[in-house]
Coordinates of C-alpha atoms in Angstrom, one line a residue:
X1 CA -16.4 7.5 -24.5
X2 CA -16.6 8.7 -20.8
X3 CA -13.6 7.5 -18.8
X4 CA -13.0 7.6 -15.1
X5 CA -9.2 7.7 -14.3
X6 CA -7.8 7.1 -10.8
X7 CA -4.2 6.8 -9.4
X8 CA -2.7 6.4 -6.0
X9 CA 0.8 5.3 -6.8
X10 CA 2.4 8.5 -5.6
X11 CA 1.6 10.9 -2.7
X12 CA -1.0 12.4 -5.1
X13 CA -4.6 11.1 -4.7
X14 CA -5.9 11.5 -8.2
X15 CA -9.4 11.1 -9.8
X16 CA -10.5 12.6 -13.1
X17 CA -13.4 12.4 -15.6
X18 CA -12.6 12.6 -19.3
X19 CA -14.2 12.4 -22.7
X20 CA -12.2 10.2 -25.1
X21 CA -13.3 10.9 -28.7
X22 CA -12.9 8.4 -31.6
X23 CA -9.8 10.3 -32.6
X24 CA -7.5 12.9 -31.0
X25 CA -6.5 13.5 -27.4
X26 CA -8.9 13.1 -24.4
X27 CA -10.7 16.1 -23.0
X28 CA -10.5 16.6 -19.2
X29 CA -14.0 17.4 -17.9
X30 CA -13.0 17.6 -14.2
X31 CA -10.4 16.3 -11.8
X32 CA -9.7 16.3 -8.1
X33 CA -6.0 15.9 -6.9
X34 CA -4.7 16.1 -3.3
X35 CA -1.1 15.5 -2.5
X36 CA -1.2 13.6 0.8
X37 CA 0.6 10.3 1.1
X38 CA -1.4 9.3 4.2
X39 CA -4.9 9.9 2.8
X40 CA -5.3 7.7 -0.3
X41 CA -8.0 5.5 1.3
X42 CA -9.9 8.4 2.8
X43 CA -9.8 10.8 -0.2
X44 CA -10.0 8.7 -3.3
X45 CA -13.7 7.9 -3.2
X46 CA -14.8 11.5 -2.3
X47 CA -12.5 12.7 -5.2
X48 CA -14.3 10.4 -7.6
X49 CA -17.6 11.6 -6.5
X50 CA -16.6 15.2 -6.6
X51 CA -15.0 14.9 -10.0
X52 CA -18.1 13.3 -11.5
X53 CA -20.3 16.1 -9.9
X54 CA -18.1 18.8 -11.3
X55 CA -18.2 17.2 -14.7
X56 CA -22.0 17.0 -14.6
X57 CA -21.9 13.3 -15.0
X58 CA -23.3 10.3 -13.0
X59 CA -21.3 7.2 -12.1
X60 CA -23.6 5.1 -14.3
X61 CA -22.6 7.0 -17.4
X62 CA -19.0 6.0 -17.1
X63 CA -18.0 3.7 -20.0
X64 CA -14.6 2.5 -18.7
X65 CA -12.2 3.0 -15.8
X66 CA -8.4 3.5 -16.1
X67 CA -6.3 2.8 -13.1
X68 CA -2.6 3.5 -12.4
X69 CA -0.9 0.3 -11.3
X70 CA 2.4 1.7 -10.0
X71 CA 5.1 1.1 -9.3
X72 CA 4.2 2.5 -5.9
X73 CA 4.2 1.8 -2.1
X74 CA 2.0 -1.1 -1.1
X75 CA -0.7 0.6 1.0
X76 CA -1.3 3.7 -1.2
X77 CA -1.3 1.7 -4.5
X78 CA -3.7 -0.9 -3.2
X79 CA -6.2 1.8 -2.3
X80 CA -6.5 3.0 -5.8
X81 CA -6.6 -0.4 -7.4
X82 CA -9.1 -1.9 -5.1
X83 CA -11.4 1.2 -5.6
X84 CA -11.1 0.8 -9.4
X85 CA -11.8 -2.9 -9.3
X86 CA -14.8 -2.4 -7.1
X87 CA -16.2 0.4 -9.3
X88 CA -15.7 -1.7 -12.4
X89 CA -17.4 -4.7 -10.8
X90 CA -20.4 -2.7 -9.6
X91 CA -20.9 -0.9 -12.9
X92 CA -20.0 -3.9 -15.1
X93 CA -17.4 -1.8 -16.9
X94 CA -13.8 -2.7 -18.0
X95 CA -11.0 -1.5 -15.7
X96 CA -7.8 -0.9 -17.8
X97 CA -4.4 -0.9 -16.1
X98 CA -1.7 1.6 -16.9
X99 CA 1.9 1.7 -15.6
X100 CA 1.8 5.0 -13.7
X101 CA 5.3 6.0 -15.0
X102 CA 3.9 5.6 -18.5
X103 CA 1.2 8.0 -17.7
X104 CA 3.7 10.7 -16.7
X105 CA 5.9 9.9 -19.7
X106 CA 3.1 10.4 -22.3
X107 CA 2.5 13.9 -21.0
X108 CA 6.1 14.8 -20.6
X109 CA 6.9 13.5 -24.1
X110 CA 4.3 15.9 -25.6
X111 CA 6.4 18.8 -24.0
X112 CA 9.7 17.5 -25.4
X113 CA 8.9 15.4 -28.5
X114 CA 11.7 13.3 -29.8
X115 CA 13.8 13.4 -26.7
X116 CA 14.7 10.2 -24.8
X117 CA 13.1 10.5 -21.3
X118 CA 13.7 9.3 -17.8
X119 CA 10.7 9.2 -15.5
X120 CA 11.1 8.8 -11.7
X121 CA 8.8 8.7 -8.7
X122 CA 9.6 8.6 -5.0
X123 CA 9.9 5.0 -3.7
X124 CA 10.8 6.1 -0.2
X125 CA 13.7 4.4 1.7
X126 CA 16.0 6.7 -0.2
X127 CA 15.1 5.0 -3.5
X128 CA 13.2 5.9 -6.7
X129 CA 11.0 4.1 -9.1
X130 CA 12.1 4.7 -12.7
X131 CA 11.7 3.9 -16.3
X132 CA 13.3 5.2 -19.5
X133 CA 11.5 6.0 -22.8
X134 CA 12.8 6.3 -26.3
X135 CA 12.3 9.3 -28.7
X136 CA 9.0 7.7 -29.9
X137 CA 7.6 7.4 -26.3
X138 CA 8.0 3.6 -26.0
X139 CA 9.4 2.3 -22.8
X140 CA 13.0 1.1 -23.2
X141 CA 14.0 0.1 -19.7
X142 CA 12.3 -0.5 -16.4
X143 CA 10.2 -0.1 -14.3
X144 CA 12.7 -0.7 -11.5
X145 CA 13.6 0.6 -8.1
X146 CA 17.2 1.8 -7.2
X147 CA 19.0 4.5 -5.2
X148 CA 19.0 7.8 -7.0
X149 CA 22.9 7.9 -7.1
X150 CA 22.9 4.5 -8.8
X151 CA 20.4 5.7 -11.4
X152 CA 22.4 8.8 -12.0
X153 CA 25.4 6.7 -12.9
X154 CA 23.4 5.0 -15.6
X155 CA 22.1 8.0 -17.4
X156 CA 24.7 7.8 -20.2
X157 CA 23.9 4.1 -20.7
X158 CA 20.2 4.9 -20.9
X159 CA 20.7 7.8 -23.3
X160 CA 18.1 10.0 -21.7
X161 CA 18.2 13.8 -22.2
X162 CA 15.1 14.8 -20.0
X163 CA 13.6 13.8 -16.7
X164 CA 10.0 13.9 -15.5
X165 CA 8.3 13.0 -12.3
X166 CA 9.2 13.6 -8.7
X167 CA 11.6 16.5 -8.1
X168 CA 13.5 14.7 -5.2
X169 CA 16.9 14.3 -6.8
X170 CA 18.9 16.5 -9.2
X171 CA 19.9 14.3 -12.1
X172 CA 21.4 17.2 -14.0
X173 CA 18.9 17.1 -16.8
X174 CA 16.2 19.5 -17.9
X175 CA 12.9 18.7 -16.1
X176 CA 9.6 18.3 -18.0
X177 CA 6.1 17.1 -17.4
X178 CA 4.1 16.5 -14.3
X179 CA 5.4 15.2 -11.0
X180 CA 2.5 12.8 -10.6
X181 CA 0.4 10.7 -13.0
X182 CA -2.5 12.9 -14.3
X183 CA -5.9 11.8 -15.5
X184 CA -5.0 13.0 -19.0
X185 CA -1.8 11.0 -19.0
X186 CA -3.6 7.9 -17.7
X187 CA -6.3 8.0 -20.4
X188 CA -3.8 8.9 -23.2
X189 CA -1.6 6.0 -22.3
X190 CA -4.7 3.6 -22.5
X191 CA -6.4 5.3 -25.4
X192 CA -5.5 2.8 -28.1
X193 CA -6.8 -0.1 -26.0
X194 CA -10.0 1.8 -25.0
X195 CA -10.8 2.8 -28.6
X196 CA -10.2 -0.8 -29.8
X197 CA -12.6 -2.1 -27.2
X198 CA -10.0 -4.7 -26.3
X199 CA -10.1 -6.8 -23.1
X200 CA -8.3 -5.1 -20.2
X201 CA -5.0 -6.5 -19.1
X202 CA -4.5 -8.0 -15.7
X203 CA -5.1 -5.5 -12.9
X204 CA -1.7 -6.5 -11.3
X205 CA 0.1 -3.9 -8.9
X206 CA 3.7 -3.1 -9.7
X207 CA 5.2 -3.2 -6.2
X208 CA 8.7 -4.1 -7.3
X209 CA 9.7 -4.9 -3.7
X210 CA 8.2 -6.6 -0.7
X211 CA 5.7 -4.6 1.6
X212 CA 7.0 -3.1 4.8
X213 CA 4.4 -5.0 6.9
X214 CA 5.2 -8.7 7.3
X215 CA 3.2 -11.6 8.8
X216 CA 4.5 -12.2 12.4
X217 CA 6.4 -15.3 12.9
X218 CA 5.9 -18.0 15.6
X219 CA 6.4 -16.9 19.1
X220 CA 9.6 -17.9 20.8
X221 CA 9.3 -20.4 23.5
X222 CA 10.3 -19.2 26.9
X223 CA 12.1 -21.6 29.1
X224 CA 11.5 -21.6 32.8
X225 CA 14.0 -22.4 35.4

């Protein structure tokens, strides 16, 4: 199965082409990743095109699309999800959603198997998105958004012994895994659903908080003397 994976939930603009066999881990054929929080809309489509070209594949050969659904900032996350939805519609291919923190966790867990894991990404506004994972890799808490200091105070409660994701705060734990969701992580997290040929879940973004931009209110009336 040829799978296209995209994610724009973090400053990384990510696209990858992978072969998912009937059994075993996916094989990365090509990927394009640029860390630029202001270029998701400009770079994602060229990254998809370039990754396909590097893999020697045509867009029409893609069997499924996997898309990171966050949590992430409104504008960047929307760019990836709209692109994935548009490609799925144009190709008549399923688009499978994956929590972006899960995609980081599945790669980090392979480096430290059996260890409870905390995954964090930058939520801006001096906050982090986070989720916790048990020794078997299943998510046990989150996703949520909090200040790093508040999350640090909950580490004993969560029982985590490793941290993965953005290196923006020192939680005093060994660091494993990637800083951003990877194509391999995205497809690995969705592998069971892809292989089963199951219907994709809802392509719903995990914003976790309201967007910075708000609709302007009514203009104030100005009284004249």
